[in-house]
CSV table of C-alpha atoms in Angstrom, one decimal:
chain,number,residue,atom,x,y,z
A,1,MET,CA,19.9,-0.9,20.5
A,2,ASP,CA,22.4,1.9,20.0
A,3,CYS,CA,20.9,4.6,17.8
A,4,TYR,CA,24.2,5.6,16.2
A,5,VAL,CA,24.0,5.3,12.4
A,6,GLU,CA,27.0,7.2,10.9
A,7,ASP,CA,29.2,10.2,11.3
A,8,HIS,CA,27.7,13.0,9.2
A,9,LEU,CA,24.6,13.6,11.4
A,10,ASN,CA,23.7,13.6,15.1
A,11,TRP,CA,21.5,10.6,15.7
A,12,ARG,CA,18.9,10.0,18.5
A,13,PRO,CA,15.6,8.2,19.0
A,14,MET,CA,12.6,10.1,17.7
A,15,THR,CA,9.6,10.9,19.8
A,16,THR,CA,6.1,12.1,19.1
A,17,ALA,CA,7.4,15.7,19.6
A,18,ASP,CA,9.4,15.2,16.4
A,19,LEU,CA,6.5,14.2,14.2
A,20,ASP,CA,5.8,17.7,12.9
A,21,GLU,CA,9.4,18.2,11.9
A,22,LEU,CA,9.3,14.7,10.3
A,23,GLY,CA,6.3,15.8,8.2
A,24,ARG,CA,8.2,18.8,7.0
A,25,LEU,CA,11.2,16.7,6.0
A,26,ARG,CA,9.0,14.3,4.1
A,27,GLU,CA,7.3,17.2,2.3
A,28,GLN,CA,10.8,18.5,1.2
A,29,MET,CA,11.9,15.1,0.0
A,30,GLY,CA,8.6,14.6,-1.9
A,31,SER,CA,8.9,18.0,-3.6
A,32,PHE,CA,12.4,17.3,-4.7
A,33,ASP,CA,11.8,13.7,-5.9
A,34,GLY,CA,8.3,14.3,-7.3
A,35,THR,CA,7.0,11.3,-5.5
A,36,MET,CA,3.7,10.5,-3.7
A,37,PHE,CA,3.4,9.2,-0.2
A,38,THR,CA,1.9,5.7,0.0
A,39,ALA,CA,-0.2,4.8,3.0
A,40,MET,CA,2.2,2.1,4.2
A,41,ASP,CA,5.1,4.4,3.9
A,42,HIS,CA,3.7,7.2,6.0
A,43,PRO,CA,4.9,6.6,9.5
A,44,ALA,CA,2.8,9.3,11.1
A,45,ASP,CA,-0.3,7.5,9.9
A,46,VAL,CA,0.8,3.9,10.4
A,47,GLY,CA,3.3,3.8,13.3
A,48,GLY,CA,2.1,6.5,15.6
A,49,ASP,CA,1.0,4.1,18.3
A,50,GLN,CA,4.4,2.4,18.4
A,51,VAL,CA,7.3,2.9,20.8
A,52,LEU,CA,9.3,5.4,18.8
A,53,GLY,CA,12.4,5.2,20.8
A,54,GLU,CA,13.0,1.6,19.9
A,55,ASN,CA,12.0,1.6,16.3
A,56,CYS,CA,12.5,5.1,15.0
A,57,VAL,CA,15.8,7.1,14.7
A,58,GLY,CA,16.5,10.6,13.3
A,59,GLY,CA,19.6,12.4,12.2
A,60,TRP,CA,20.0,16.1,12.8
A,61,ASP,CA,22.8,18.5,11.6
A,62,ASN,CA,24.7,20.7,13.9
A,63,TYR,CA,22.1,23.5,13.4
A,64,GLY,CA,19.3,21.4,14.7
A,65,SER,CA,17.6,20.5,11.3
A,66,LEU,CA,16.3,17.0,10.9
A,67,LEU,CA,17.8,15.6,7.7
A,68,ALA,CA,17.2,11.8,7.8
A,69,PHE,CA,15.0,9.3,9.5
A,70,GLY,CA,14.4,5.5,9.6
A,71,TRP,CA,11.2,4.0,11.1
A,72,ASN,CA,10.6,0.3,11.5
A,73,ILE,CA,6.8,-0.2,11.5
A,74,ILE,CA,6.0,-3.5,13.3
A,75,ASP,CA,3.0,-5.5,12.1
A,76,PRO,CA,0.7,-5.8,15.1
A,77,ASP,CA,-0.4,-9.3,14.2
A,78,PRO,CA,1.2,-11.6,16.8
A,79,GLY,CA,1.0,-14.5,14.4
A,80,ARG,CA,3.7,-13.2,12.1
A,81,ALA,CA,7.0,-11.3,12.2
A,82,ARG,CA,6.8,-8.5,9.6
A,83,VAL,CA,8.5,-5.2,9.7
A,84,HIS,CA,7.9,-2.4,7.1
A,85,LEU,CA,11.0,-0.1,6.7
A,86,ALA,CA,10.2,3.6,6.1
A,87,GLY,CA,12.9,6.2,5.9
A,88,GLY,CA,14.7,8.8,3.8
A,89,VAL,CA,17.5,11.4,3.6
A,90,HIS,CA,17.2,15.0,2.7
A,91,PRO,CA,18.4,15.7,-0.9
A,92,THR,CA,21.3,17.9,0.3
A,93,HIS,CA,22.8,15.0,2.2
A,94,ARG,CA,22.5,12.2,-0.2
A,95,TYR,CA,25.4,10.5,-1.9
A,96,LEU,CA,27.2,10.4,1.5
A,97,ALA,CA,26.2,6.7,2.1
A,98,ILE,CA,23.8,7.8,4.8
A,99,GLY,CA,20.9,5.9,3.2
A,100,ARG,CA,22.8,2.7,3.0
A,101,LYS,CA,24.0,2.9,6.6
A,102,LEU,CA,20.5,3.9,7.7
A,103,LEU,CA,19.0,0.8,6.0
A,104,ALA,CA,21.7,-1.3,7.8
A,105,TRP,CA,20.6,0.1,11.1
A,106,GLN,CA,17.0,-0.6,10.4
A,107,GLN,CA,17.7,-4.2,9.4
A,108,ALA,CA,19.8,-4.7,12.6
A,109,ARG,CA,17.0,-3.2,14.7
A,110,ALA,CA,14.4,-5.5,12.9
A,111,VAL,CA,16.5,-8.6,13.7
A,112,GLU,CA,17.0,-7.5,17.3
A,113,TRP,CA,13.2,-7.1,17.7
A,114,TRP,CA,12.6,-10.5,15.9
A,115,GLN,CA,15.1,-12.4,18.1
A,116,ALA,CA,13.6,-11.0,21.2
A,117,GLN,CA,9.9,-11.3,20.3
A,118,ARG,CA,9.2,-13.9,17.7
A,119,PRO,CA,12.3,-16.0,16.9
A,120,GLU,CA,10.4,-19.1,16.0
A,121,MET,CA,8.8,-17.3,13.0
A,122,GLU,CA,10.3,-16.2,9.6
A,123,LEU,CA,11.2,-12.6,9.6
A,124,TRP,CA,9.9,-10.5,6.7
A,125,MET,CA,11.2,-7.0,6.0
A,126,GLY,CA,9.6,-4.9,3.3
A,127,CYS,CA,10.1,-1.4,1.9
A,128,TYR,CA,7.9,0.5,-0.7
A,129,VAL,CA,9.8,2.2,-3.5
A,130,GLU,CA,8.0,4.7,-5.8
A,131,HIS,CA,8.6,4.8,-9.5
A,132,GLY,CA,11.7,7.0,-10.1
A,133,GLN,CA,13.4,6.2,-6.7
A,134,SER,CA,16.2,4.4,-8.5
A,135,GLY,CA,18.7,5.2,-5.7
A,136,LEU,CA,16.5,3.6,-3.0
A,137,GLN,CA,15.9,0.6,-5.3
A,138,HIS,CA,19.6,0.2,-5.8
A,139,ILE,CA,20.4,0.3,-2.1
A,140,LEU,CA,17.7,-2.3,-1.3
A,141,THR,CA,18.9,-4.6,-4.1
A,142,ARG,CA,22.5,-4.5,-2.8
A,143,ALA,CA,21.1,-5.3,0.7
A,144,GLY,CA,19.5,-8.5,-0.6
A,145,PHE,CA,15.9,-7.2,-1.2
A,146,THR,CA,14.0,-8.3,-4.3
A,147,VAL,CA,10.8,-7.1,-5.9
A,148,GLU,CA,7.7,-8.8,-4.4
A,149,ARG,CA,4.8,-6.9,-5.8
A,150,HIS,CA,3.8,-4.0,-8.1
A,151,PHE,CA,1.1,-1.5,-7.2
A,152,ILE,CA,0.0,0.5,-10.3
A,153,ASP,CA,-2.6,3.3,-10.4
A,154,MET,CA,-4.5,3.4,-13.7
A,155,HIS,CA,-6.9,6.1,-15.0
A,156,ARG,CA,-9.2,6.6,-17.9
A,157,SER,CA,-11.5,9.4,-19.2
A,158,LEU,CA,-15.3,9.0,-18.9
A,159,ASP,CA,-16.0,11.1,-22.0
A,160,THR,CA,-17.3,7.9,-23.6
A,161,VAL,CA,-18.2,4.6,-22.0
A,162,ASP,CA,-19.3,1.3,-23.6
A,163,VAL,CA,-22.6,-0.3,-22.9
A,164,PRO,CA,-21.9,-3.0,-20.3
A,165,ARG,CA,-21.7,-6.6,-21.7
A,166,GLU,CA,-24.1,-9.3,-20.6
A,167,VAL,CA,-22.9,-12.6,-19.1
A,168,ASP,CA,-24.9,-15.8,-19.5
A,169,GLY,CA,-26.3,-17.0,-16.2
A,170,VAL,CA,-25.2,-13.9,-14.3
A,171,THR,CA,-27.2,-10.9,-13.2
A,172,PHE,CA,-25.7,-7.6,-12.0
A,173,VAL,CA,-27.3,-5.6,-9.2
A,174,PRO,CA,-26.3,-2.5,-7.3
A,175,PHE,CA,-24.3,-3.2,-4.1
A,176,GLU,CA,-26.5,-2.8,-1.0
A,177,THR,CA,-25.7,-3.0,2.7
A,178,GLY,CA,-27.4,-6.4,2.8
A,179,HIS,CA,-24.7,-7.8,0.5
A,180,SER,CA,-21.9,-6.8,2.9
A,181,GLU,CA,-21.4,-10.1,4.7
A,182,GLU,CA,-21.5,-12.3,1.6
A,183,VAL,CA,-19.2,-10.0,-0.3
A,184,HIS,CA,-16.8,-9.9,2.6
A,185,ALA,CA,-16.7,-13.7,2.6
A,186,LEU,CA,-16.2,-13.7,-1.2
A,187,HIS,CA,-13.4,-11.2,-0.9
A,188,HIS,CA,-11.6,-13.5,1.5
A,189,LEU,CA,-12.1,-16.4,-0.9
A,190,CYS,CA,-10.8,-14.4,-3.9
A,191,PHE,CA,-7.6,-13.0,-2.2
A,192,GLY,CA,-7.1,-14.9,1.1
A,193,ALA,CA,-7.3,-11.5,2.7
A,194,ASP,CA,-8.2,-11.9,6.3
A,195,ILE,CA,-9.9,-8.5,6.9
A,196,ASP,CA,-11.8,-8.4,10.2
A,197,ARG,CA,-15.4,-7.3,10.2
A,198,ASP,CA,-14.7,-3.9,11.8
A,199,HIS,CA,-12.1,-3.0,9.2
A,200,TRP,CA,-14.3,-4.3,6.4
A,201,GLU,CA,-17.3,-2.2,7.5
A,202,THR,CA,-15.0,0.9,7.9
A,203,SER,CA,-13.7,0.4,4.3
A,204,LEU,CA,-17.3,0.4,3.1
A,205,ALA,CA,-17.7,4.0,4.3
A,206,ARG,CA,-15.7,5.0,1.2
A,207,VAL,CA,-18.0,3.1,-1.1
A,208,CYS,CA,-20.6,4.8,-3.3
A,209,ARG,CA,-23.6,2.4,-3.5
A,210,THR,CA,-24.7,3.8,-6.9
A,211,CYS,CA,-21.2,3.1,-8.4
A,212,SER,CA,-20.7,-0.4,-6.9
A,213,TRP,CA,-22.1,-3.7,-8.3
A,214,VAL,CA,-22.5,-7.3,-7.4
A,215,ALA,CA,-22.6,-10.2,-9.8
A,216,LEU,CA,-25.1,-12.9,-8.9
A,217,ALA,CA,-25.4,-16.5,-10.1
A,218,ASP,CA,-28.5,-18.3,-8.8
A,219,GLY,CA,-28.9,-15.4,-6.3
A,220,ILE,CA,-25.4,-15.9,-4.8
A,221,PRO,CA,-22.6,-13.3,-5.1
A,222,VAL,CA,-19.9,-14.5,-7.4
A,223,GLY,CA,-18.3,-11.1,-8.2
A,224,TYR,CA,-18.2,-7.6,-6.9
A,225,VAL,CA,-16.8,-4.1,-7.7
A,226,LEU,CA,-16.8,-1.5,-4.9
A,227,SER,CA,-16.2,2.0,-6.0
A,228,GLY,CA,-16.4,5.6,-4.7
A,229,ASP,CA,-15.2,9.1,-5.8
A,230,ASP,CA,-13.0,11.8,-4.5
A,231,ARG,CA,-15.7,14.5,-4.0
A,232,GLU,CA,-15.4,14.5,-0.2
A,233,GLU,CA,-11.7,15.3,-0.4
A,234,GLY,CA,-12.5,18.8,-1.5
A,235,LEU,CA,-10.1,18.8,-4.4
A,236,ASP,CA,-10.1,21.8,-6.8
A,237,ALA,CA,-10.6,19.5,-9.8
A,238,PRO,CA,-13.4,17.7,-11.5
A,239,PRO,CA,-14.5,14.5,-9.6
A,240,GLU,CA,-12.8,11.2,-10.3
A,241,GLY,CA,-14.4,7.8,-9.5
A,242,TRP,CA,-12.1,5.3,-7.9
A,243,THR,CA,-12.5,1.5,-7.8
A,244,GLU,CA,-11.5,0.2,-4.3
A,245,ARG,CA,-12.1,-3.5,-4.7
A,246,LEU,CA,-12.7,-5.9,-7.6
A,247,GLY,CA,-13.0,-9.7,-7.3
A,248,VAL,CA,-14.6,-12.7,-9.0
A,249,HIS,CA,-15.1,-16.2,-7.5
A,250,PRO,CA,-12.4,-18.6,-8.8
A,251,LEU,CA,-14.9,-20.9,-10.3
A,252,TYR,CA,-16.5,-18.1,-12.3
A,253,ARG,CA,-13.4,-16.5,-13.8
A,254,ARG,CA,-12.6,-16.1,-17.5
A,255,ARG,CA,-16.3,-15.6,-18.3
A,256,GLY,CA,-16.1,-11.8,-18.7
A,257,ILE,CA,-17.6,-11.0,-15.2
A,258,ALA,CA,-14.8,-8.8,-14.1
A,259,SER,CA,-15.0,-6.8,-17.4
A,260,ALA,CA,-18.8,-6.5,-17.0
A,261,LEU,CA,-18.5,-5.3,-13.4
A,262,LEU,CA,-16.0,-2.6,-14.4
A,263,GLU,CA,-18.1,-1.5,-17.3
A,264,LYS,CA,-21.1,-1.2,-15.0
A,265,THR,CA,-19.1,1.0,-12.6
A,266,LEU,CA,-17.7,3.1,-15.4
A,267,VAL,CA,-21.3,3.9,-16.6
A,268,SER,CA,-22.4,4.6,-13.0
A,269,MET,CA,-19.5,7.0,-12.4
A,270,ALA,CA,-20.2,8.9,-15.6
A,271,GLU,CA,-23.9,9.2,-14.7
A,272,SER,CA,-22.9,10.5,-11.3
A,273,GLY,CA,-20.9,13.4,-12.8
A,274,CYS,CA,-17.3,11.9,-12.6
A,275,VAL,CA,-15.1,12.9,-15.5
A,276,SER,CA,-12.5,10.2,-15.1
A,277,ALA,CA,-12.1,6.8,-13.4
A,278,GLY,CA,-9.1,5.3,-11.5
A,279,ILE,CA,-8.2,1.9,-10.2
A,280,GLY,CA,-5.3,0.4,-8.3
A,281,VAL,CA,-3.7,-2.8,-9.5
A,282,ASP,CA,-1.8,-5.1,-7.1
A,283,THR,CA,0.1,-7.7,-9.1
A,284,THR,CA,3.3,-9.7,-9.2
A,285,ASP,CA,3.5,-9.2,-13.0
A,286,PRO,CA,3.4,-5.6,-14.1
A,287,ASP,CA,2.5,-6.5,-17.7
A,288,ALA,CA,-0.1,-9.3,-17.4
A,289,GLY,CA,-1.5,-7.8,-14.3
A,290,VAL,CA,-2.9,-4.7,-16.0
A,291,ALA,CA,-4.2,-6.4,-19.2
A,292,LEU,CA,-7.9,-6.4,-18.1
A,293,GLN,CA,-7.8,-2.7,-17.2
A,294,ALA,CA,-5.9,-1.7,-20.3
A,295,SER,CA,-8.5,-3.5,-22.5
A,296,LEU,CA,-11.1,-1.2,-21.0
A,297,GLY,CA,-9.2,2.0,-21.7
A,298,TYR,CA,-7.3,2.5,-18.5
A,299,GLU,CA,-3.8,3.9,-18.8
A,300,ARG,CA,-0.9,3.5,-16.4
A,301,GLY,CA,-0.2,6.3,-13.8
A,302,ASP,CA,1.8,6.2,-10.6
A,303,SER,CA,3.4,2.9,-9.6
A,304,VAL,CA,5.1,1.6,-6.5
A,305,LEU,CA,7.3,-1.5,-5.9
A,306,LEU,CA,7.2,-3.5,-2.7
A,307,MET,CA,10.7,-4.9,-2.2
A,308,SER,CA,11.3,-7.5,0.6
A,309,ARG,CA,13.8,-9.8,2.2
A,310,SER,CA,13.1,-12.7,4.5
A,311,LEU,CA,15.2,-14.5,7.1
A,312,ALA,CA,14.6,-18.1,8.3
A,313,PRO,CA,13.4,-18.7,11.9
A,314,ALA,CA,16.2,-18.0,14.3
A,315,LYS,CA,15.4,-21.2,16.2
A,316,SER,CA,13.0,-24.1,15.9
A,317,VAL,CA,10.2,-24.8,18.4
A,318,SER,CA,10.4,-28.2,20.0
């Protein structure tokens, strides 16, 4: 596909040699916008093993400075056609319609890939928008994207923590390695998340066993909370505990198990020396989705929208 986007900049496919310059551009945009970089919106982390020339385009000014980029991150799963769109324009060159035209190029490239590789599937295109990026949200809305999910970070102090509640018929035990397989299966049941075993075990490396708990009914896991802290990141700040995963078996919900699990992990975090606790909420409803955490003293922090657009299969399979 032609890499031309518009007239204000000089456009060409990006290569791995451009990644350092791309990092500097993103730092400049982040400083200006006051935003954070989400994992899925960091191309150097997520898309580094892809063919950059086909899916990533950059725009340089006449002095050789990179001022805009668009990167289509293809989902490696051959069973679906999903493309995450990451990109941005330097603050000095916004309001020239570069972002709108860059998005149009990315969508056209996504459709080209889809029609060549997986035309029998529905095409899903998604883009993450941080709170405060009203310009990007407006551009996406005009292009037919709608809000699919909300990702909300919540935090609370651990100056005081409540005594964890008891739940009839349920016992709570610290998470141990021996629980891994059963909790993995329970996580899949709770969320339909098909996380392969290697990825699951890798994610457990971030888990602190003393701050993670499993709810048992008749000796079988029916709930879990997996948490860690940020001490290994070497931050110049008091340690914060972080809840990575929380789930309760569908047949055991509305019995207070999720609240009890979070109360258990809050006490454990405080005892381990953490001064605050955080949790990420993934929800379709930004109000109802945070009710549980808010009832336990968590307050909203950073938030991110996932906006998406889908196209019907280009052709049917006989």
